[in-house]
Amino acid sequence: MSKTSAARRVPEKPSLEGVETKFADRWRSANLYNFDRTARRDEVFAVDTPPPTVSGSLHMGHVFSYTHTDTIARYQRMRGKHVFYPMGWDDNGLPTERRVQNYFGVTC
């Protein structure tokens, strides 16, 4: 086996030490997650999804529905688009009031 092929072998037990920091630093230095509000319209990819509500516990349906948009946003970002993908929660209204009442066992 040549030195080149031996050097390219995947280690049997790779070290994950510092991997997260390494990529977080790269993303930060590239301003990867900072949306450029001055970008031209044809350079922007915007994702507009309704916010999830807090009327119940998280379940696999949340994973299923948000994985699609997250994957699309990441793909567009890799293609060089300025991705606008705001995330928020709808925590107002009757569903929230009822959830709090049920959680604490109180009524209004």
PDB file of N, CA and C in Angstrom:
ATOM      1  N   MET A   1       0.855  -1.179   0.000  1.00  0.00           N
ATOM      2  CA  MET A   1       0.000   0.000   0.000  1.00  0.00           C
ATOM      3  C   MET A   1       0.898   1.238   0.000  1.00  0.00           C
ATOM      4  N   SER A   2       0.608   2.190  -0.854  1.00  0.00           N
ATOM      5  CA  SER A   2       1.417   3.401  -0.922  1.00  0.00           C
ATOM      6  C   SER A   2       1.089   4.335   0.229  1.00  0.00           C
ATOM      7  N   LYS A   3       1.998   5.296   0.453  1.00  0.00           N
ATOM      8  CA  LYS A   3       1.769   6.268   1.529  1.00  0.00           C
ATOM      9  C   LYS A   3       0.507   7.085   1.277  1.00  0.00           C
ATOM     10  N   THR A   4       0.251   7.391   0.008  1.00  0.00           N
ATOM     11  CA  THR A   4      -0.917   8.199  -0.329  1.00  0.00           C
ATOM     12  C   THR A   4      -2.212   7.488   0.039  1.00  0.00           C
ATOM     13  N   SER A   5      -2.333   6.229  -0.347  1.00  0.00           N
ATOM     14  CA  SER A   5      -3.573   5.521  -0.041  1.00  0.00           C
ATOM     15  C   SER A   5      -3.707   5.252   1.451  1.00  0.00           C
ATOM     16  N   ALA A   6      -2.598   5.019   2.144  1.00  0.00           N
ATOM     17  CA  ALA A   6      -2.649   4.799   3.594  1.00  0.00           C
ATOM     18  C   ALA A   6      -3.062   6.076   4.313  1.00  0.00           C
ATOM     19  N   ALA A   7      -2.608   7.209   3.821  1.00  0.00           N
ATOM     20  CA  ALA A   7      -2.936   8.489   4.460  1.00  0.00           C
ATOM     21  C   ALA A   7      -4.402   8.849   4.272  1.00  0.00           C
ATOM     22  N   ARG A   8      -5.018   8.345   3.227  1.00  0.00           N
ATOM     23  CA  ARG A   8      -6.416   8.675   2.948  1.00  0.00           C
ATOM     24  C   ARG A   8      -7.401   7.704   3.578  1.00  0.00           C
ATOM     25  N   ARG A   9      -6.908   6.664   4.208  1.00  0.00           N
ATOM     26  CA  ARG A   9      -7.803   5.696   4.837  1.00  0.00           C
ATOM     27  C   ARG A   9      -8.584   6.348   5.965  1.00  0.00           C
ATOM     28  N   VAL A  10      -9.795   5.940   6.098  1.00  0.00           N
ATOM     29  CA  VAL A  10     -10.624   6.423   7.200  1.00  0.00           C
ATOM     30  C   VAL A  10     -10.202   5.669   8.450  1.00  0.00           C
ATOM     31  N   PRO A  11      -9.922   6.385   9.530  1.00  0.00           N
ATOM     32  CA  PRO A  11      -9.516   5.687  10.752  1.00  0.00           C
ATOM     33  C   PRO A  11     -10.638   4.802  11.276  1.00  0.00           C
ATOM     34  N   GLU A  12     -10.257   3.726  11.934  1.00  0.00           N
ATOM     35  CA  GLU A  12     -11.250   2.802  12.463  1.00  0.00           C
ATOM     36  C   GLU A  12     -12.133   3.475  13.506  1.00  0.00           C
ATOM     37  N   LYS A  13     -11.536   4.325  14.311  1.00  0.00           N
ATOM     38  CA  LYS A  13     -12.290   5.052  15.330  1.00  0.00           C
ATOM     39  C   LYS A  13     -11.920   6.538  15.210  1.00  0.00           C
ATOM     40  N   PRO A  14     -12.667   7.280  14.383  1.00  0.00           N
ATOM     41  CA  PRO A  14     -12.312   8.692  14.172  1.00  0.00           C
ATOM     42  C   PRO A  14     -12.502   9.525  15.432  1.00  0.00           C
ATOM     43  N   SER A  15     -11.697  10.551  15.544  1.00  0.00           N
ATOM     44  CA  SER A  15     -11.800  11.464  16.680  1.00  0.00           C
ATOM     45  C   SER A  15     -12.785  12.572  16.333  1.00  0.00           C
ATOM     46  N   LEU A  16     -13.726  12.796  17.203  1.00  0.00           N
ATOM     47  CA  LEU A  16     -14.710  13.857  16.980  1.00  0.00           C
ATOM     48  C   LEU A  16     -14.361  15.118  17.766  1.00  0.00           C
ATOM     49  N   GLU A  17     -13.248  15.070  18.455  1.00  0.00           N
ATOM     50  CA  GLU A  17     -12.787  16.199  19.263  1.00  0.00           C
ATOM     51  C   GLU A  17     -12.626  17.445  18.393  1.00  0.00           C
ATOM     52  N   GLY A  18     -13.332  18.499  18.728  1.00  0.00           N
ATOM     53  CA  GLY A  18     -13.182  19.771  18.047  1.00  0.00           C
ATOM     54  C   GLY A  18     -13.929  19.920  16.737  1.00  0.00           C
ATOM     55  N   VAL A  19     -14.661  18.911  16.289  1.00  0.00           N
ATOM     56  CA  VAL A  19     -15.359  18.990  14.998  1.00  0.00           C
ATOM     57  C   VAL A  19     -16.420  20.085  15.015  1.00  0.00           C
ATOM     58  N   GLU A  20     -17.235  20.127  16.070  1.00  0.00           N
ATOM     59  CA  GLU A  20     -18.295  21.132  16.143  1.00  0.00           C
ATOM     60  C   GLU A  20     -17.712  22.540  16.159  1.00  0.00           C
ATOM     61  N   THR A  21     -16.678  22.748  16.953  1.00  0.00           N
ATOM     62  CA  THR A  21     -16.039  24.065  17.032  1.00  0.00           C
ATOM     63  C   THR A  21     -15.442  24.460  15.690  1.00  0.00           C
ATOM     64  N   LYS A  22     -14.805  23.515  15.022  1.00  0.00           N
ATOM     65  CA  LYS A  22     -14.184  23.775  13.718  1.00  0.00           C
ATOM     66  C   LYS A  22     -15.206  24.305  12.715  1.00  0.00           C
ATOM     67  N   PHE A  23     -16.342  23.627  12.600  1.00  0.00           N
ATOM     68  CA  PHE A  23     -17.344  24.054  11.629  1.00  0.00           C
ATOM     69  C   PHE A  23     -18.092  25.300  12.085  1.00  0.00           C
ATOM     70  N   ALA A  24     -18.346  25.440  13.376  1.00  0.00           N
ATOM     71  CA  ALA A  24     -18.995  26.659  13.878  1.00  0.00           C
ATOM     72  C   ALA A  24     -18.128  27.874  13.567  1.00  0.00           C
ATOM     73  N   ASP A  25     -16.818  27.737  13.728  1.00  0.00           N
ATOM     74  CA  ASP A  25     -15.900  28.838  13.409  1.00  0.00           C
ATOM     75  C   ASP A  25     -15.921  29.159  11.918  1.00  0.00           C
ATOM     76  N   ARG A  26     -15.953  28.123  11.082  1.00  0.00           N
ATOM     77  CA  ARG A  26     -16.022  28.350   9.624  1.00  0.00           C
ATOM     78  C   ARG A  26     -17.303  29.082   9.249  1.00  0.00           C
ATOM     79  N   TRP A  27     -18.425  28.621   9.800  1.00  0.00           N
ATOM     80  CA  TRP A  27     -19.711  29.238   9.481  1.00  0.00           C
ATOM     81  C   TRP A  27     -19.759  30.680   9.967  1.00  0.00           C
ATOM     82  N   ARG A  28     -19.190  30.918  11.152  1.00  0.00           N
ATOM     83  CA  ARG A  28     -19.179  32.271  11.707  1.00  0.00           C
ATOM     84  C   ARG A  28     -18.318  33.191  10.839  1.00  0.00           C
ATOM     85  N   SER A  29     -17.131  32.735  10.448  1.00  0.00           N
ATOM     86  CA  SER A  29     -16.239  33.575   9.644  1.00  0.00           C
ATOM     87  C   SER A  29     -16.808  33.834   8.247  1.00  0.00           C
ATOM     88  N   ALA A  30     -17.618  32.921   7.744  1.00  0.00           N
ATOM     89  CA  ALA A  30     -18.237  33.099   6.426  1.00  0.00           C
ATOM     90  C   ALA A  30     -19.578  33.828   6.509  1.00  0.00           C
ATOM     91  N   ASN A  31     -19.991  34.205   7.728  1.00  0.00           N
ATOM     92  CA  ASN A  31     -21.302  34.830   7.943  1.00  0.00           C
ATOM     93  C   ASN A  31     -22.416  34.000   7.318  1.00  0.00           C
ATOM     94  N   LEU A  32     -22.301  32.705   7.432  1.00  0.00           N
ATOM     95  CA  LEU A  32     -23.221  31.796   6.761  1.00  0.00           C
ATOM     96  C   LEU A  32     -24.671  31.997   7.169  1.00  0.00           C
ATOM     97  N   TYR A  33     -24.911  32.290   8.424  1.00  0.00           N
ATOM     98  CA  TYR A  33     -26.292  32.405   8.900  1.00  0.00           C
ATOM     99  C   TYR A  33     -26.734  33.856   9.111  1.00  0.00           C
ATOM    100  N   ASN A  34     -25.995  34.804   8.561  1.00  0.00           N
ATOM    101  CA  ASN A  34     -26.407  36.209   8.614  1.00  0.00           C
ATOM    102  C   ASN A  34     -27.076  36.558   7.293  1.00  0.00           C
ATOM    103  N   PHE A  35     -28.353  36.893   7.355  1.00  0.00           N
ATOM    104  CA  PHE A  35     -29.084  37.214   6.133  1.00  0.00           C
ATOM    105  C   PHE A  35     -28.702  38.604   5.644  1.00  0.00           C
ATOM    106  N   ASP A  36     -28.366  38.710   4.371  1.00  0.00           N
ATOM    107  CA  ASP A  36     -27.985  39.976   3.752  1.00  0.00           C
ATOM    108  C   ASP A  36     -29.235  40.661   3.207  1.00  0.00           C
ATOM    109  N   ARG A  37     -29.713  41.668   3.920  1.00  0.00           N
ATOM    110  CA  ARG A  37     -30.932  42.376   3.513  1.00  0.00           C
ATOM    111  C   ARG A  37     -30.733  43.223   2.256  1.00  0.00           C
ATOM    112  N   THR A  38     -29.480  43.414   1.850  1.00  0.00           N
ATOM    113  CA  THR A  38     -29.218  44.208   0.646  1.00  0.00           C
ATOM    114  C   THR A  38     -29.070  43.333  -0.597  1.00  0.00           C
ATOM    115  N   ALA A  39     -29.175  42.023  -0.444  1.00  0.00           N
ATOM    116  CA  ALA A  39     -29.015  41.113  -1.587  1.00  0.00           C
ATOM    117  C   ALA A  39     -30.134  41.330  -2.602  1.00  0.00           C
ATOM    118  N   ARG A  40     -29.781  41.132  -3.869  1.00  0.00           N
ATOM    119  CA  ARG A  40     -30.782  41.249  -4.927  1.00  0.00           C
ATOM    120  C   ARG A  40     -31.829  40.157  -4.769  1.00  0.00           C
ATOM    121  N   ARG A  41     -33.024  40.443  -5.229  1.00  0.00           N
ATOM    122  CA  ARG A  41     -34.152  39.509  -5.086  1.00  0.00           C
ATOM    123  C   ARG A  41     -33.854  38.132  -5.699  1.00  0.00           C
ATOM    124  N   ASP A  42     -33.159  38.107  -6.842  1.00  0.00           N
ATOM    125  CA  ASP A  42     -32.865  36.820  -7.480  1.00  0.00           C
ATOM    126  C   ASP A  42     -31.765  36.037  -6.760  1.00  0.00           C
ATOM    127  N   GLU A  43     -31.106  36.663  -5.775  1.00  0.00           N
ATOM    128  CA  GLU A  43     -30.083  35.983  -4.976  1.00  0.00           C
ATOM    129  C   GLU A  43     -30.647  35.451  -3.663  1.00  0.00           C
ATOM    130  N   VAL A  44     -31.918  35.747  -3.403  1.00  0.00           N
ATOM    131  CA  VAL A  44     -32.533  35.392  -2.120  1.00  0.00           C
ATOM    132  C   VAL A  44     -33.450  34.187  -2.281  1.00  0.00           C
ATOM    133  N   PHE A  45     -33.407  33.305  -1.298  1.00  0.00           N
ATOM    134  CA  PHE A  45     -34.367  32.207  -1.202  1.00  0.00           C
ATOM    135  C   PHE A  45     -35.031  32.346   0.158  1.00  0.00           C
ATOM    136  N   ALA A  46     -36.337  32.586   0.159  1.00  0.00           N
ATOM    137  CA  ALA A  46     -37.065  32.804   1.411  1.00  0.00           C
ATOM    138  C   ALA A  46     -37.979  31.624   1.702  1.00  0.00           C
ATOM    139  N   VAL A  47     -37.981  31.206   2.959  1.00  0.00           N
ATOM    140  CA  VAL A  47     -38.863  30.136   3.416  1.00  0.00           C
ATOM    141  C   VAL A  47     -39.867  30.770   4.363  1.00  0.00           C
ATOM    142  N   ASP A  48     -41.142  30.628   4.047  1.00  0.00           N
ATOM    143  CA  ASP A  48     -42.185  31.224   4.878  1.00  0.00           C
ATOM    144  C   ASP A  48     -43.132  30.124   5.330  1.00  0.00           C
ATOM    145  N   THR A  49     -42.924  29.650   6.532  1.00  0.00           N
ATOM    146  CA  THR A  49     -43.786  28.606   7.080  1.00  0.00           C
ATOM    147  C   THR A  49     -44.553  29.174   8.263  1.00  0.00           C
ATOM    148  N   PRO A  50     -45.737  28.674   8.509  1.00  0.00           N
ATOM    149  CA  PRO A  50     -46.453  29.139   9.699  1.00  0.00           C
ATOM    150  C   PRO A  50     -45.728  28.649  10.947  1.00  0.00           C
ATOM    151  N   PRO A  51     -45.719  29.456  11.982  1.00  0.00           N
ATOM    152  CA  PRO A  51     -45.014  29.030  13.195  1.00  0.00           C
ATOM    153  C   PRO A  51     -45.755  27.904  13.896  1.00  0.00           C
ATOM    154  N   PRO A  52     -45.001  27.020  14.550  1.00  0.00           N
ATOM    155  CA  PRO A  52     -45.663  25.965  15.311  1.00  0.00           C
ATOM    156  C   PRO A  52     -46.368  26.554  16.526  1.00  0.00           C
ATOM    157  N   THR A  53     -47.397  25.891  16.968  1.00  0.00           N
ATOM    158  CA  THR A  53     -48.104  26.356  18.160  1.00  0.00           C
ATOM    159  C   THR A  53     -47.620  25.579  19.372  1.00  0.00           C
ATOM    160  N   VAL A  54     -47.916  26.111  20.540  1.00  0.00           N
ATOM    161  CA  VAL A  54     -47.497  25.456  21.780  1.00  0.00           C
ATOM    162  C   VAL A  54     -48.677  24.770  22.443  1.00  0.00           C
ATOM    163  N   SER A  55     -49.636  24.343  21.645  1.00  0.00           N
ATOM    164  CA  SER A  55     -50.851  23.751  22.206  1.00  0.00           C
ATOM    165  C   SER A  55     -50.705  22.275  22.551  1.00  0.00           C
ATOM    166  N   GLY A  56     -49.552  21.716  22.370  1.00  0.00           N
ATOM    167  CA  GLY A  56     -49.357  20.307  22.698  1.00  0.00           C
ATOM    168  C   GLY A  56     -47.885  19.973  22.781  1.00  0.00           C
ATOM    169  N   SER A  57     -47.595  18.736  23.048  1.00  0.00           N
ATOM    170  CA  SER A  57     -46.211  18.279  23.139  1.00  0.00           C
ATOM    171  C   SER A  57     -45.634  18.045  21.743  1.00  0.00           C
ATOM    172  N   LEU A  58     -44.315  18.146  21.654  1.00  0.00           N
ATOM    173  CA  LEU A  58     -43.654  17.843  20.391  1.00  0.00           C
ATOM    174  C   LEU A  58     -43.834  16.366  20.068  1.00  0.00           C
ATOM    175  N   HIS A  59     -43.937  16.051  18.782  1.00  0.00           N
ATOM    176  CA  HIS A  59     -44.094  14.669  18.350  1.00  0.00           C
ATOM    177  C   HIS A  59     -43.407  14.496  17.000  1.00  0.00           C
ATOM    178  N   MET A  60     -43.403  13.296  16.477  1.00  0.00           N
ATOM    179  CA  MET A  60     -42.703  13.004  15.223  1.00  0.00           C
ATOM    180  C   MET A  60     -43.256  13.792  14.036  1.00  0.00           C
ATOM    181  N   GLY A  61     -44.493  14.208  14.106  1.00  0.00           N
ATOM    182  CA  GLY A  61     -45.057  15.029  13.041  1.00  0.00           C
ATOM    183  C   GLY A  61     -44.320  16.347  12.888  1.00  0.00           C
ATOM    184  N   HIS A  62     -43.854  16.913  14.001  1.00  0.00           N
ATOM    185  CA  HIS A  62     -43.072  18.146  13.930  1.00  0.00           C
ATOM    186  C   HIS A  62     -41.766  17.893  13.173  1.00  0.00           C
ATOM    187  N   VAL A  63     -41.100  16.806  13.494  1.00  0.00           N
ATOM    188  CA  VAL A  63     -39.852  16.461  12.809  1.00  0.00           C
ATOM    189  C   VAL A  63     -40.116  16.283  11.322  1.00  0.00           C
ATOM    190  N   PHE A  64     -41.164  15.574  10.987  1.00  0.00           N
ATOM    191  CA  PHE A  64     -41.493  15.310   9.590  1.00  0.00           C
ATOM    192  C   PHE A  64     -41.758  16.606   8.829  1.00  0.00           C
ATOM    193  N   SER A  65     -42.537  17.501   9.406  1.00  0.00           N
ATOM    194  CA  SER A  65     -42.917  18.710   8.675  1.00  0.00           C
ATOM    195  C   SER A  65     -41.787  19.731   8.582  1.00  0.00           C
ATOM    196  N   TYR A  66     -40.945  19.844   9.588  1.00  0.00           N
ATOM    197  CA  TYR A  66     -39.890  20.860   9.551  1.00  0.00           C
ATOM    198  C   TYR A  66     -38.613  20.370   8.893  1.00  0.00           C
ATOM    199  N   THR A  67     -38.440  19.066   8.756  1.00  0.00           N
ATOM    200  CA  THR A  67     -37.253  18.542   8.088  1.00  0.00           C
ATOM    201  C   THR A  67     -37.237  18.938   6.618  1.00  0.00           C
ATOM    202  N   HIS A  68     -38.389  18.944   5.972  1.00  0.00           N
ATOM    203  CA  HIS A  68     -38.463  19.309   4.548  1.00  0.00           C
ATOM    204  C   HIS A  68     -37.937  20.723   4.311  1.00  0.00           C
ATOM    205  N   THR A  69     -38.488  21.680   5.041  1.00  0.00           N
ATOM    206  CA  THR A  69     -38.099  23.073   4.807  1.00  0.00           C
ATOM    207  C   THR A  69     -36.655  23.317   5.222  1.00  0.00           C
ATOM    208  N   ASP A  70     -36.202  22.660   6.285  1.00  0.00           N
ATOM    209  CA  ASP A  70     -34.818  22.819   6.722  1.00  0.00           C
ATOM    210  C   ASP A  70     -33.851  22.285   5.662  1.00  0.00           C
ATOM    211  N   THR A  71     -34.174  21.139   5.089  1.00  0.00           N
ATOM    212  CA  THR A  71     -33.327  20.550   4.048  1.00  0.00           C
ATOM    213  C   THR A  71     -33.274  21.447   2.819  1.00  0.00           C
ATOM    214  N   ILE A  72     -34.407  21.979   2.424  1.00  0.00           N
ATOM    215  CA  ILE A  72     -34.451  22.867   1.257  1.00  0.00           C
ATOM    216  C   ILE A  72     -33.649  24.138   1.520  1.00  0.00           C
ATOM    217  N   ALA A  73     -33.799  24.717   2.700  1.00  0.00           N
ATOM    218  CA  ALA A  73     -33.050  25.930   3.041  1.00  0.00           C
ATOM    219  C   ALA A  73     -31.547  25.667   3.017  1.00  0.00           C
ATOM    220  N   ARG A  74     -31.117  24.543   3.570  1.00  0.00           N
ATOM    221  CA  ARG A  74     -29.684  24.209   3.574  1.00  0.00           C
ATOM    222  C   ARG A  74     -29.161  23.993   2.149  1.00  0.00           C
ATOM    223  N   TYR A  75     -29.947  23.340   1.318  1.00  0.00           N
ATOM    224  CA  TYR A  75     -29.555  23.107  -0.074  1.00  0.00           C
ATOM    225  C   TYR A  75     -29.378  24.440  -0.806  1.00  0.00           C
ATOM    226  N   GLN A  76     -30.332  25.339  -0.640  1.00  0.00           N
ATOM    227  CA  GLN A  76     -30.244  26.646  -1.300  1.00  0.00           C
ATOM    228  C   GLN A  76     -29.044  27.446  -0.781  1.00  0.00           C
ATOM    229  N   ARG A  77     -28.751  27.325   0.500  1.00  0.00           N
ATOM    230  CA  ARG A  77     -27.593  28.005   1.080  1.00  0.00           C
ATOM    231  C   ARG A  77     -26.306  27.457   0.459  1.00  0.00           C
ATOM    232  N   MET A  78     -26.233  26.139   0.262  1.00  0.00           N
ATOM    233  CA  MET A  78     -25.049  25.537  -0.367  1.00  0.00           C
ATOM    234  C   MET A  78     -24.907  25.976  -1.819  1.00  0.00           C
ATOM    235  N   ARG A  79     -26.014  26.321  -2.458  1.00  0.00           N
ATOM    236  CA  ARG A  79     -25.980  26.795  -3.849  1.00  0.00           C
ATOM    237  C   ARG A  79     -25.591  28.266  -3.941  1.00  0.00           C
ATOM    238  N   GLY A  80     -25.373  28.912  -2.787  1.00  0.00           N
ATOM    239  CA  GLY A  80     -24.932  30.296  -2.781  1.00  0.00           C
ATOM    240  C   GLY A  80     -26.033  31.321  -2.598  1.00  0.00           C
ATOM    241  N   LYS A  81     -27.252  30.871  -2.382  1.00  0.00           N
ATOM    242  CA  LYS A  81     -28.359  31.809  -2.173  1.00  0.00           C
ATOM    243  C   LYS A  81     -28.271  32.424  -0.775  1.00  0.00           C
ATOM    244  N   HIS A  82     -28.803  33.622  -0.643  1.00  0.00           N
ATOM    245  CA  HIS A  82     -28.978  34.255   0.664  1.00  0.00           C
ATOM    246  C   HIS A  82     -30.318  33.747   1.185  1.00  0.00           C
ATOM    247  N   VAL A  83     -30.276  32.902   2.189  1.00  0.00           N
ATOM    248  CA  VAL A  83     -31.485  32.233   2.671  1.00  0.00           C
ATOM    249  C   VAL A  83     -32.094  32.994   3.838  1.00  0.00           C
ATOM    250  N   PHE A  84     -33.364  33.335   3.680  1.00  0.00           N
ATOM    251  CA  PHE A  84     -34.135  33.958   4.757  1.00  0.00           C
ATOM    252  C   PHE A  84     -35.085  32.899   5.278  1.00  0.00           C
ATOM    253  N   TYR A  85     -34.803  32.409   6.474  1.00  0.00           N
ATOM    254  CA  TYR A  85     -35.579  31.306   7.052  1.00  0.00           C
ATOM    255  C   TYR A  85     -35.860  31.629   8.517  1.00  0.00           C
ATOM    256  N   PRO A  86     -36.809  32.547   8.751  1.00  0.00           N
ATOM    257  CA  PRO A  86     -37.093  32.931  10.139  1.00  0.00           C
ATOM    258  C   PRO A  86     -37.807  31.808  10.881  1.00  0.00           C
ATOM    259  N   MET A  87     -37.562  31.722  12.161  1.00  0.00           N
ATOM    260  CA  MET A  87     -38.214  30.705  12.977  1.00  0.00           C
ATOM    261  C   MET A  87     -38.809  31.392  14.193  1.00  0.00           C
ATOM    262  N   GLY A  88     -39.998  31.005  14.527  1.00  0.00           N
ATOM    263  CA  GLY A  88     -40.661  31.574  15.693  1.00  0.00           C
ATOM    264  C   GLY A  88     -41.726  30.624  16.189  1.00  0.00           C
ATOM    265  N   TRP A  89     -42.410  31.028  17.209  1.00  0.00           N
ATOM    266  CA  TRP A  89     -43.475  30.208  17.773  1.00  0.00           C
ATOM    267  C   TRP A  89     -44.703  31.062  17.994  1.00  0.00           C
ATOM    268  N   ASP A  90     -45.848  30.498  17.771  1.00  0.00           N
ATOM    269  CA  ASP A  90     -47.110  31.174  18.023  1.00  0.00           C
ATOM    270  C   ASP A  90     -47.553  30.769  19.423  1.00  0.00           C
ATOM    271  N   ASP A  91     -47.283  31.637  20.380  1.00  0.00           N
ATOM    272  CA  ASP A  91     -47.597  31.280  21.769  1.00  0.00           C
ATOM    273  C   ASP A  91     -48.675  32.184  22.366  1.00  0.00           C
ATOM    274  N   ASN A  92     -49.600  32.582  21.533  1.00  0.00           N
ATOM    275  CA  ASN A  92     -50.699  33.428  21.993  1.00  0.00           C
ATOM    276  C   ASN A  92     -52.030  32.737  21.730  1.00  0.00           C
ATOM    277  N   GLY A  93     -53.039  33.159  22.458  1.00  0.00           N
ATOM    278  CA  GLY A  93     -54.377  32.692  22.155  1.00  0.00           C
ATOM    279  C   GLY A  93     -54.880  31.583  23.043  1.00  0.00           C
ATOM    280  N   LEU A  94     -56.062  31.125  22.689  1.00  0.00           N
ATOM    281  CA  LEU A  94     -56.788  30.136  23.471  1.00  0.00           C
ATOM    282  C   LEU A  94     -56.055  28.798  23.622  1.00  0.00           C
ATOM    283  N   PRO A  95     -55.414  28.258  22.577  1.00  0.00           N
ATOM    284  CA  PRO A  95     -54.715  26.986  22.777  1.00  0.00           C
ATOM    285  C   PRO A  95     -53.660  27.054  23.884  1.00  0.00           C
ATOM    286  N   THR A  96     -52.945  28.158  23.956  1.00  0.00           N
ATOM    287  CA  THR A  96     -51.933  28.306  25.002  1.00  0.00           C
ATOM    288  C   THR A  96     -52.583  28.412  26.368  1.00  0.00           C
ATOM    289  N   GLU A  97     -53.648  29.180  26.444  1.00  0.00           N
ATOM    290  CA  GLU A  97     -54.363  29.320  27.716  1.00  0.00           C
ATOM    291  C   GLU A  97     -54.847  27.959  28.215  1.00  0.00           C
ATOM    292  N   ARG A  98     -55.416  27.173  27.327  1.00  0.00           N
ATOM    293  CA  ARG A  98     -55.904  25.835  27.717  1.00  0.00           C
ATOM    294  C   ARG A  98     -54.760  24.909  28.116  1.00  0.00           C
ATOM    295  N   ARG A  99     -53.670  24.988  27.412  1.00  0.00           N
ATOM    296  CA  ARG A  99     -52.502  24.156  27.748  1.00  0.00           C
ATOM    297  C   ARG A  99     -52.003  24.487  29.154  1.00  0.00           C
ATOM    298  N   VAL A 100     -51.925  25.750  29.487  1.00  0.00           N
ATOM    299  CA  VAL A 100     -51.481  26.170  30.821  1.00  0.00           C
ATOM    300  C   VAL A 100     -52.470  25.697  31.878  1.00  0.00           C
ATOM    301  N   GLN A 101     -53.757  25.839  31.599  1.00  0.00           N
ATOM    302  CA  GLN A 101     -54.774  25.379  32.553  1.00  0.00           C
ATOM    303  C   GLN A 101     -54.652  23.877  32.797  1.00  0.00           C
ATOM    304  N   ASN A 102     -54.492  23.110  31.741  1.00  0.00           N
ATOM    305  CA  ASN A 102     -54.356  21.660  31.886  1.00  0.00           C
ATOM    306  C   ASN A 102     -53.074  21.285  32.618  1.00  0.00           C
ATOM    307  N   TYR A 103     -52.004  21.971  32.308  1.00  0.00           N
ATOM    308  CA  TYR A 103     -50.710  21.657  32.919  1.00  0.00           C
ATOM    309  C   TYR A 103     -50.732  21.906  34.428  1.00  0.00           C
ATOM    310  N   PHE A 104     -51.321  23.048  34.825  1.00  0.00           N
ATOM    311  CA  PHE A 104     -51.334  23.415  36.239  1.00  0.00           C
ATOM    312  C   PHE A 104     -52.611  22.991  36.965  1.00  0.00           C
ATOM    313  N   GLY A 105     -53.570  22.433  36.220  1.00  0.00           N
ATOM    314  CA  GLY A 105     -54.809  21.980  36.843  1.00  0.00           C
ATOM    315  C   GLY A 105     -55.658  23.107  37.397  1.00  0.00           C
ATOM    316  N   VAL A 106     -55.689  24.221  36.678  1.00  0.00           N
ATOM    317  CA  VAL A 106     -56.482  25.372  37.113  1.00  0.00           C
ATOM    318  C   VAL A 106     -57.481  25.734  36.019  1.00  0.00           C
ATOM    319  N   THR A 107     -58.499  26.496  36.382  1.00  0.00           N
ATOM    320  CA  THR A 107     -59.447  27.026  35.403  1.00  0.00           C
ATOM    321  C   THR A 107     -59.609  28.512  35.646  1.00  0.00           C
ATOM    322  N   CYS A 108     -59.984  29.205  34.609  1.00  0.00           N
ATOM    323  CA  CYS A 108     -60.182  30.657  34.721  1.00  0.00           C
ATOM    324  C   CYS A 108     -61.651  30.986  34.720  1.00  0.00           C
TER     325      CYS A 108
END
